[in-house]
Amino acid sequence: MREPLAPVGIFGGTFDPIHNAHLCLVEEAHRVLGLDHVVLVPAGNPQHRDRPVISAERRLAMVRLAVAGKSWMQIDDGEIRNTSASYTVPTLLRLRQAYGAERPLVLLLGSDAFGGLASWQRWQELFGLAHIAVATRPGHTLETGLLSPALRNEYEQRVRQDPCSLTTAPAGFILPFIMPPMETSATAIRAALGRSEKPADMLPAAVLEYIARNQLYQSVP
Ligand code: ATP
């Protein structure tokens, strides 16, 4: 019998800037879910939130610095190269084509992002393209009572607790996983930088140096 294909993680974000909680989520997902590698996808022109504060090229440059030396963390710059609106379904369609129909793909989300999933364009198509693994985020527990009825329905049918289930199908399950609680957010980092503070415990040193060198986030809108 053929060995099951190890799942591949996909982690999208505005990364404005990338920070330690993003990296912790990716590390935990890699370890707990047995992912072969994780592809980070910086959003070019995200639609369901405020516009990023700095350019896509600079956000991408910081993601490159954050993953340097970790060969199991890869970057997909497809959304950044494409200047039109960024949506997750077309990105997953493109990655599904690259990885083939059989390979389990796992979209990684924080619980706040998962809670808003039903507002994403063509969200129900996501389940045909990838599994979804949801990391706990402080203040955003995965209480199904708080999900919209349509999302709760999908959750109840698709939820699995055992990471091994990810290798039994290429897509379609929802898997909650626990990451150490971290209050870090890009919003808090931008606010600290706007007050001329150095939030050194919230992001990798190389990213903080890049921000300082390029004088980014000095005035927060
Ligand atoms: P912002 O503060 O600008 O909204 P953010 O810190 O939430 O940004 P994003 O780039 O919007 O970062 O998030 C990308 C993904 O990372 C989302 O799925 C989000 O839920 C997750 N995430 C971000 N911060 C945390 C955290 N502290 N704990 C768990 N997940 C997180």
PDB file of C-alpha atoms and ligand atoms in Angstrom:
ATOM      1  CA  MET A   1       0.000   0.000   0.000  1.00  0.00           C
ATOM      2  CA  ARG A   2       1.163   3.549  -0.733  1.00  0.00           C
ATOM      3  CA  GLU A   3       2.377   5.679   2.235  1.00  0.00           C
ATOM      4  CA  PRO A   4      -0.104   8.481   3.004  1.00  0.00           C
ATOM      5  CA  LEU A   5       1.082  11.857   1.721  1.00  0.00           C
ATOM      6  CA  ALA A   6       2.087  14.214   4.549  1.00  0.00           C
ATOM      7  CA  PRO A   7      -0.227  17.245   4.634  1.00  0.00           C
ATOM      8  CA  VAL A   8       0.971  20.693   3.570  1.00  0.00           C
ATOM      9  CA  GLY A   9      -0.023  23.753   5.640  1.00  0.00           C
ATOM     10  CA  ILE A  10      -1.098  27.017   4.034  1.00  0.00           C
ATOM     11  CA  PHE A  11      -1.029  30.151   6.143  1.00  0.00           C
ATOM     12  CA  GLY A  12      -2.316  33.417   4.720  1.00  0.00           C
ATOM     13  CA  GLY A  13      -2.108  36.751   6.460  1.00  0.00           C
ATOM     14  CA  THR A  14      -1.688  40.436   5.918  1.00  0.00           C
ATOM     15  CA  PHE A  15       1.567  40.183   7.869  1.00  0.00           C
ATOM     16  CA  ASP A  16       1.600  43.940   8.498  1.00  0.00           C
ATOM     17  CA  PRO A  17       4.064  43.061  10.038  1.00  0.00           C
ATOM     18  CA  ILE A  18       4.649  39.302  10.531  1.00  0.00           C
ATOM     19  CA  HIS A  19       5.100  38.592  14.257  1.00  0.00           C
ATOM     20  CA  ASN A  20       5.905  35.930  16.848  1.00  0.00           C
ATOM     21  CA  ALA A  21       2.303  34.713  17.236  1.00  0.00           C
ATOM     22  CA  HIS A  22       2.145  34.015  13.478  1.00  0.00           C
ATOM     23  CA  LEU A  23       5.384  32.044  13.737  1.00  0.00           C
ATOM     24  CA  CYS A  24       4.246  30.216  16.885  1.00  0.00           C
ATOM     25  CA  LEU A  25       0.996  29.211  15.150  1.00  0.00           C
ATOM     26  CA  VAL A  26       2.948  27.847  12.185  1.00  0.00           C
ATOM     27  CA  GLU A  27       5.444  25.985  14.418  1.00  0.00           C
ATOM     28  CA  GLU A  28       2.669  24.397  16.506  1.00  0.00           C
ATOM     29  CA  ALA A  29       0.702  23.419  13.408  1.00  0.00           C
ATOM     30  CA  HIS A  30       3.825  21.860  11.871  1.00  0.00           C
ATOM     31  CA  ARG A  31       4.526  19.867  15.027  1.00  0.00           C
ATOM     32  CA  VAL A  32       1.025  18.914  16.197  1.00  0.00           C
ATOM     33  CA  LEU A  33      -0.564  18.273  12.794  1.00  0.00           C
ATOM     34  CA  GLY A  34       2.459  16.493  11.274  1.00  0.00           C
ATOM     35  CA  LEU A  35       2.704  18.884   8.337  1.00  0.00           C
ATOM     36  CA  ASP A  36       5.432  18.280   5.776  1.00  0.00           C
ATOM     37  CA  HIS A  37       5.943  22.013   5.291  1.00  0.00           C
ATOM     38  CA  VAL A  38       3.968  25.249   5.548  1.00  0.00           C
ATOM     39  CA  VAL A  39       3.478  27.773   2.757  1.00  0.00           C
ATOM     40  CA  LEU A  40       3.059  31.357   3.957  1.00  0.00           C
ATOM     41  CA  VAL A  41       0.903  33.466   1.638  1.00  0.00           C
ATOM     42  CA  PRO A  42       1.128  37.227   2.246  1.00  0.00           C
ATOM     43  CA  ALA A  43      -2.119  38.881   1.120  1.00  0.00           C
ATOM     44  CA  GLY A  44      -1.694  41.327  -1.745  1.00  0.00           C
ATOM     45  CA  ASN A  45      -4.889  43.286  -1.551  1.00  0.00           C
ATOM     46  CA  PRO A  46      -7.072  41.745   1.192  1.00  0.00           C
ATOM     47  CA  GLN A  47     -10.811  42.414   0.890  1.00  0.00           C
ATOM     48  CA  HIS A  48     -12.377  41.568   4.235  1.00  0.00           C
ATOM     49  CA  ARG A  49     -10.379  43.980   6.391  1.00  0.00           C
ATOM     50  CA  ASP A  50      -8.729  47.426   6.371  1.00  0.00           C
ATOM     51  CA  ARG A  51      -6.062  48.115   3.758  1.00  0.00           C
ATOM     52  CA  PRO A  52      -2.548  47.180   4.916  1.00  0.00           C
ATOM     53  CA  VAL A  53      -0.526  50.108   6.266  1.00  0.00           C
ATOM     54  CA  ILE A  54       2.645  49.373   4.267  1.00  0.00           C
ATOM     55  CA  SER A  55       3.309  48.046   0.766  1.00  0.00           C
ATOM     56  CA  ALA A  56       2.993  44.414  -0.247  1.00  0.00           C
ATOM     57  CA  GLU A  57       6.700  44.323  -1.214  1.00  0.00           C
ATOM     58  CA  ARG A  58       7.769  45.410   2.259  1.00  0.00           C
ATOM     59  CA  ARG A  59       5.426  42.963   3.990  1.00  0.00           C
ATOM     60  CA  LEU A  60       6.848  40.215   1.767  1.00  0.00           C
ATOM     61  CA  ALA A  61      10.418  41.281   2.582  1.00  0.00           C
ATOM     62  CA  MET A  62       9.662  40.917   6.310  1.00  0.00           C
ATOM     63  CA  VAL A  63       8.120  37.463   5.803  1.00  0.00           C
ATOM     64  CA  ARG A  64      11.338  36.462   3.978  1.00  0.00           C
ATOM     65  CA  LEU A  65      13.433  37.643   6.941  1.00  0.00           C
ATOM     66  CA  ALA A  66      11.183  35.812   9.424  1.00  0.00           C
ATOM     67  CA  VAL A  67      11.434  32.424   7.682  1.00  0.00           C
ATOM     68  CA  ALA A  68      15.132  32.645   6.742  1.00  0.00           C
ATOM     69  CA  GLY A  69      16.969  29.400   7.538  1.00  0.00           C
ATOM     70  CA  LYS A  70      13.760  27.356   8.054  1.00  0.00           C
ATOM     71  CA  SER A  71      13.506  25.207   4.970  1.00  0.00           C
ATOM     72  CA  TRP A  72      10.103  23.788   5.997  1.00  0.00           C
ATOM     73  CA  MET A  73       8.610  27.286   5.848  1.00  0.00           C
ATOM     74  CA  GLN A  74       8.067  28.375   2.263  1.00  0.00           C
ATOM     75  CA  ILE A  75       6.581  31.521   0.767  1.00  0.00           C
ATOM     76  CA  ASP A  76       4.045  31.866  -2.020  1.00  0.00           C
ATOM     77  CA  ASP A  77       4.024  35.405  -3.430  1.00  0.00           C
ATOM     78  CA  GLY A  78       1.167  34.751  -5.894  1.00  0.00           C
ATOM     79  CA  GLU A  79      -1.295  37.122  -4.207  1.00  0.00           C
ATOM     80  CA  ILE A  80       1.316  39.873  -4.118  1.00  0.00           C
ATOM     81  CA  ARG A  81       2.272  39.482  -7.773  1.00  0.00           C
ATOM     82  CA  ASN A  82      -1.401  39.628  -8.737  1.00  0.00           C
ATOM     83  CA  THR A  83      -2.495  43.224  -8.202  1.00  0.00           C
ATOM     84  CA  SER A  84      -6.240  42.502  -8.230  1.00  0.00           C
ATOM     85  CA  ALA A  85      -8.260  41.720  -5.076  1.00  0.00           C
ATOM     86  CA  SER A  86      -6.904  38.797  -2.998  1.00  0.00           C
ATOM     87  CA  TYR A  87      -9.307  35.976  -2.189  1.00  0.00           C
ATOM     88  CA  THR A  88      -8.473  32.645  -0.605  1.00  0.00           C
ATOM     89  CA  VAL A  89     -10.444  30.366  -2.950  1.00  0.00           C
ATOM     90  CA  PRO A  90      -8.472  31.311  -6.113  1.00  0.00           C
ATOM     91  CA  THR A  91      -5.233  30.972  -4.133  1.00  0.00           C
ATOM     92  CA  LEU A  92      -6.201  27.479  -2.973  1.00  0.00           C
ATOM     93  CA  LEU A  93      -7.260  26.517  -6.507  1.00  0.00           C
ATOM     94  CA  ARG A  94      -3.799  27.528  -7.726  1.00  0.00           C
ATOM     95  CA  LEU A  95      -2.023  25.653  -4.927  1.00  0.00           C
ATOM     96  CA  ARG A  96      -4.262  22.606  -5.401  1.00  0.00           C
ATOM     97  CA  GLN A  97      -3.197  22.532  -9.045  1.00  0.00           C
ATOM     98  CA  ALA A  98       0.456  22.750  -8.051  1.00  0.00           C
ATOM     99  CA  TYR A  99       0.236  19.981  -5.412  1.00  0.00           C
ATOM    100  CA  GLY A 100      -2.164  17.678  -7.292  1.00  0.00           C
ATOM    101  CA  ALA A 101      -5.567  16.309  -6.331  1.00  0.00           C
ATOM    102  CA  GLU A 102      -4.358  13.794  -3.709  1.00  0.00           C
ATOM    103  CA  ARG A 103      -2.121  15.824  -1.416  1.00  0.00           C
ATOM    104  CA  PRO A 104      -3.848  16.901   1.830  1.00  0.00           C
ATOM    105  CA  LEU A 105      -3.753  20.696   2.088  1.00  0.00           C
ATOM    106  CA  VAL A 106      -4.498  22.363   5.422  1.00  0.00           C
ATOM    107  CA  LEU A 107      -5.498  26.014   5.617  1.00  0.00           C
ATOM    108  CA  LEU A 108      -4.282  27.383   8.973  1.00  0.00           C
ATOM    109  CA  LEU A 109      -6.402  30.029  10.684  1.00  0.00           C
ATOM    110  CA  GLY A 110      -6.584  31.722  14.075  1.00  0.00           C
ATOM    111  CA  SER A 111      -9.943  31.274  15.788  1.00  0.00           C
ATOM    112  CA  ASP A 112     -10.880  34.939  15.146  1.00  0.00           C
ATOM    113  CA  ALA A 113     -10.398  34.463  11.396  1.00  0.00           C
ATOM    114  CA  PHE A 114     -12.356  31.200  11.465  1.00  0.00           C
ATOM    115  CA  GLY A 115     -15.253  32.913  13.287  1.00  0.00           C
ATOM    116  CA  GLY A 116     -15.617  35.291  10.319  1.00  0.00           C
ATOM    117  CA  LEU A 117     -15.267  32.629   7.634  1.00  0.00           C
ATOM    118  CA  ALA A 118     -18.882  32.841   6.459  1.00  0.00           C
ATOM    119  CA  SER A 119     -18.224  36.405   5.255  1.00  0.00           C
ATOM    120  CA  TRP A 120     -15.437  35.277   2.899  1.00  0.00           C
ATOM    121  CA  GLN A 121     -16.133  35.128  -0.824  1.00  0.00           C
ATOM    122  CA  ARG A 122     -17.154  31.587  -1.959  1.00  0.00           C
ATOM    123  CA  TRP A 123     -16.314  30.298   1.544  1.00  0.00           C
ATOM    124  CA  GLN A 124     -18.147  27.001   1.181  1.00  0.00           C
ATOM    125  CA  GLU A 125     -15.791  26.079  -1.710  1.00  0.00           C
ATOM    126  CA  LEU A 126     -12.875  26.139   0.749  1.00  0.00           C
ATOM    127  CA  PHE A 127     -13.884  22.724   2.118  1.00  0.00           C
ATOM    128  CA  GLY A 128     -13.502  21.100  -1.291  1.00  0.00           C
ATOM    129  CA  LEU A 129      -9.987  22.475  -1.621  1.00  0.00           C
ATOM    130  CA  ALA A 130      -8.385  22.065   1.814  1.00  0.00           C
ATOM    131  CA  HIS A 131      -8.863  21.019   5.410  1.00  0.00           C
ATOM    132  CA  ILE A 132      -9.032  23.886   7.889  1.00  0.00           C
ATOM    133  CA  ALA A 133      -7.032  23.800  11.136  1.00  0.00           C
ATOM    134  CA  VAL A 134      -8.053  26.402  13.698  1.00  0.00           C
ATOM    135  CA  ALA A 135      -5.626  27.662  16.366  1.00  0.00           C
ATOM    136  CA  THR A 136      -6.982  29.043  19.620  1.00  0.00           C
ATOM    137  CA  ARG A 137      -6.495  32.788  20.022  1.00  0.00           C
ATOM    138  CA  PRO A 138      -7.006  34.636  23.339  1.00  0.00           C
ATOM    139  CA  GLY A 139     -10.461  36.194  23.443  1.00  0.00           C
ATOM    140  CA  HIS A 140     -11.637  34.127  20.463  1.00  0.00           C
ATOM    141  CA  THR A 141     -12.493  30.668  21.778  1.00  0.00           C
ATOM    142  CA  LEU A 142     -14.048  28.285  19.325  1.00  0.00           C
ATOM    143  CA  GLU A 143     -17.505  28.257  20.838  1.00  0.00           C
ATOM    144  CA  THR A 144     -19.826  26.847  18.253  1.00  0.00           C
ATOM    145  CA  GLY A 145     -22.731  28.774  19.803  1.00  0.00           C
ATOM    146  CA  LEU A 146     -21.055  31.971  18.558  1.00  0.00           C
ATOM    147  CA  LEU A 147     -20.691  30.796  14.942  1.00  0.00           C
ATOM    148  CA  SER A 148     -23.248  31.770  12.307  1.00  0.00           C
ATOM    149  CA  PRO A 149     -25.763  28.938  11.711  1.00  0.00           C
ATOM    150  CA  ALA A 150     -24.296  28.072   8.280  1.00  0.00           C
ATOM    151  CA  LEU A 151     -20.734  27.907   9.629  1.00  0.00           C
ATOM    152  CA  ARG A 152     -21.821  25.988  12.729  1.00  0.00           C
ATOM    153  CA  ASN A 153     -23.514  23.439  10.498  1.00  0.00           C
ATOM    154  CA  GLU A 154     -20.317  22.941   8.465  1.00  0.00           C
ATOM    155  CA  TYR A 155     -18.283  22.771  11.674  1.00  0.00           C
ATOM    156  CA  GLU A 156     -20.465  20.107  13.267  1.00  0.00           C
ATOM    157  CA  GLN A 157     -20.309  17.899  10.195  1.00  0.00           C
ATOM    158  CA  ARG A 158     -16.617  18.339   9.493  1.00  0.00           C
ATOM    159  CA  VAL A 159     -14.893  18.625  12.863  1.00  0.00           C
ATOM    160  CA  ARG A 160     -12.266  15.987  13.708  1.00  0.00           C
ATOM    161  CA  GLN A 161     -10.018  15.849  16.772  1.00  0.00           C
ATOM    162  CA  ASP A 162      -7.320  13.424  15.584  1.00  0.00           C
ATOM    163  CA  PRO A 163      -4.612  14.981  13.354  1.00  0.00           C
ATOM    164  CA  CYS A 164      -4.195  11.581  11.637  1.00  0.00           C
ATOM    165  CA  SER A 165      -7.553  12.160   9.936  1.00  0.00           C
ATOM    166  CA  LEU A 166      -5.847  14.851   7.820  1.00  0.00           C
ATOM    167  CA  THR A 167      -3.996  12.161   5.878  1.00  0.00           C
ATOM    168  CA  THR A 168      -7.164  10.222   5.061  1.00  0.00           C
ATOM    169  CA  ALA A 169      -8.560  12.787   2.600  1.00  0.00           C
ATOM    170  CA  PRO A 170      -7.137  15.701   0.598  1.00  0.00           C
ATOM    171  CA  ALA A 171      -9.650  18.225   1.995  1.00  0.00           C
ATOM    172  CA  GLY A 172     -12.867  18.719   3.922  1.00  0.00           C
ATOM    173  CA  PHE A 173     -12.211  18.385   7.690  1.00  0.00           C
ATOM    174  CA  ILE A 174     -11.999  21.051  10.381  1.00  0.00           C
ATOM    175  CA  LEU A 175      -9.419  20.418  13.076  1.00  0.00           C
ATOM    176  CA  PRO A 176      -9.070  22.643  16.154  1.00  0.00           C
ATOM    177  CA  PHE A 177      -5.593  22.706  17.707  1.00  0.00           C
ATOM    178  CA  ILE A 178      -4.144  24.388  20.766  1.00  0.00           C
ATOM    179  CA  MET A 179      -1.320  26.891  20.541  1.00  0.00           C
ATOM    180  CA  PRO A 180       0.198  28.656  23.563  1.00  0.00           C
ATOM    181  CA  PRO A 181      -1.976  31.743  24.119  1.00  0.00           C
ATOM    182  CA  MET A 182      -0.278  34.900  22.800  1.00  0.00           C
ATOM    183  CA  GLU A 183      -1.779  38.372  22.976  1.00  0.00           C
ATOM    184  CA  THR A 184       0.519  39.632  20.197  1.00  0.00           C
ATOM    185  CA  SER A 185      -1.168  41.258  17.210  1.00  0.00           C
ATOM    186  CA  ALA A 186       0.045  43.359  14.308  1.00  0.00           C
ATOM    187  CA  THR A 187      -2.310  46.113  15.489  1.00  0.00           C
ATOM    188  CA  ALA A 188      -0.585  46.227  18.912  1.00  0.00           C
ATOM    189  CA  ILE A 189       2.853  46.227  17.248  1.00  0.00           C
ATOM    190  CA  ARG A 190       1.943  49.114  14.914  1.00  0.00           C
ATOM    191  CA  ALA A 191       0.559  51.054  17.874  1.00  0.00           C
ATOM    192  CA  ALA A 192       3.736  50.482  19.923  1.00  0.00           C
ATOM    193  CA  LEU A 193       5.956  51.545  17.009  1.00  0.00           C
ATOM    194  CA  GLY A 194       3.764  54.631  16.526  1.00  0.00           C
ATOM    195  CA  ARG A 195       4.569  55.561  20.145  1.00  0.00           C
ATOM    196  CA  SER A 196       8.302  55.101  19.357  1.00  0.00           C
ATOM    197  CA  GLU A 197       8.437  51.955  21.506  1.00  0.00           C
ATOM    198  CA  LYS A 198      10.429  48.884  20.482  1.00  0.00           C
ATOM    199  CA  PRO A 199       8.200  45.786  20.833  1.00  0.00           C
ATOM    200  CA  ALA A 200      11.242  43.473  20.778  1.00  0.00           C
ATOM    201  CA  ASP A 201       9.416  40.581  22.450  1.00  0.00           C
ATOM    202  CA  MET A 202       6.704  40.511  19.777  1.00  0.00           C
ATOM    203  CA  LEU A 203       8.607  40.005  16.543  1.00  0.00           C
ATOM    204  CA  PRO A 204      11.867  38.511  15.229  1.00  0.00           C
ATOM    205  CA  ALA A 205      14.948  40.733  15.619  1.00  0.00           C
ATOM    206  CA  ALA A 206      15.584  40.792  11.856  1.00  0.00           C
ATOM    207  CA  VAL A 207      12.043  42.070  11.235  1.00  0.00           C
ATOM    208  CA  LEU A 208      12.398  44.748  13.916  1.00  0.00           C
ATOM    209  CA  GLU A 209      15.702  45.861  12.343  1.00  0.00           C
ATOM    210  CA  TYR A 210      14.055  46.057   8.896  1.00  0.00           C
ATOM    211  CA  ILE A 211      11.255  48.199  10.357  1.00  0.00           C
ATOM    212  CA  ALA A 212      13.759  50.536  12.031  1.00  0.00           C
ATOM    213  CA  ARG A 213      16.016  50.774   8.960  1.00  0.00           C
ATOM    214  CA  ASN A 214      13.079  51.700   6.725  1.00  0.00           C
ATOM    215  CA  GLN A 215      11.360  53.881   9.343  1.00  0.00           C
ATOM    216  CA  LEU A 216       8.071  51.993   9.033  1.00  0.00           C
ATOM    217  CA  TYR A 217       4.914  52.423  11.129  1.00  0.00           C
ATOM    218  CA  GLN A 218       6.099  55.718  12.605  1.00  0.00           C
ATOM    219  CA  SER A 219       2.693  57.309  12.323  1.00  0.00           C
ATOM    220  CA  VAL A 220      -0.205  54.954  12.814  1.00  0.00           C
ATOM    221  CA  PRO A 221      -3.401  56.058  11.069  1.00  0.00           C
TER     222      PRO A 221
HETATM  223  P1  ATP B   1      -4.027  42.816  12.635  1.00  0.00           P
HETATM  224  O1  ATP B   1      -3.790  43.099  14.097  1.00  0.00           O
HETATM  225  O2  ATP B   1      -3.470  43.835  11.693  1.00  0.00           O
HETATM  226  O3  ATP B   1      -5.488  42.500  12.358  1.00  0.00           O
HETATM  227  P2  ATP B   1      -3.042  40.096  12.994  1.00  0.00           P
HETATM  228  O4  ATP B   1      -1.984  40.180  14.040  1.00  0.00           O
HETATM  229  O5  ATP B   1      -4.380  39.546  13.413  1.00  0.00           O
HETATM  230  O6  ATP B   1      -3.209  41.501  12.255  1.00  0.00           O
HETATM  231  P3  ATP B   1      -3.069  38.816  10.395  1.00  0.00           P
HETATM  232  O7  ATP B   1      -1.976  38.922   9.415  1.00  0.00           O
HETATM  233  O8  ATP B   1      -4.328  39.557  10.115  1.00  0.00           O
HETATM  234  O9  ATP B   1      -2.448  39.245  11.832  1.00  0.00           O
HETATM  235  O10 ATP B   1      -3.434  37.328  10.751  1.00  0.00           O
HETATM  236  C1  ATP B   1      -3.074  36.216   9.996  1.00  0.00           C
HETATM  237  C2  ATP B   1      -3.547  34.978  10.747  1.00  0.00           C
HETATM  238  O11 ATP B   1      -2.852  34.873  12.002  1.00  0.00           O
HETATM  239  C3  ATP B   1      -5.050  34.955  11.094  1.00  0.00           C
HETATM  240  O12 ATP B   1      -5.538  33.640  10.821  1.00  0.00           O
HETATM  241  C4  ATP B   1      -5.070  35.261  12.573  1.00  0.00           C
HETATM  242  O13 ATP B   1      -6.184  34.670  13.219  1.00  0.00           O
HETATM  243  C5  ATP B   1      -3.765  34.623  13.054  1.00  0.00           C
HETATM  244  N1  ATP B   1      -3.237  35.264  14.258  1.00  0.00           N
HETATM  245  C6  ATP B   1      -2.699  36.494  14.368  1.00  0.00           C
HETATM  246  N2  ATP B   1      -2.329  36.761  15.639  1.00  0.00           N
HETATM  247  C7  ATP B   1      -2.625  35.631  16.370  1.00  0.00           C
HETATM  248  C8  ATP B   1      -2.479  35.270  17.766  1.00  0.00           C
HETATM  249  N3  ATP B   1      -1.983  36.134  18.663  1.00  0.00           N
HETATM  250  N4  ATP B   1      -2.885  34.035  18.130  1.00  0.00           N
HETATM  251  C9  ATP B   1      -3.419  33.154  17.227  1.00  0.00           C
HETATM  252  N5  ATP B   1      -3.592  33.449  15.898  1.00  0.00           N
HETATM  253  C10 ATP B   1      -3.198  34.666  15.483  1.00  0.00           C
END
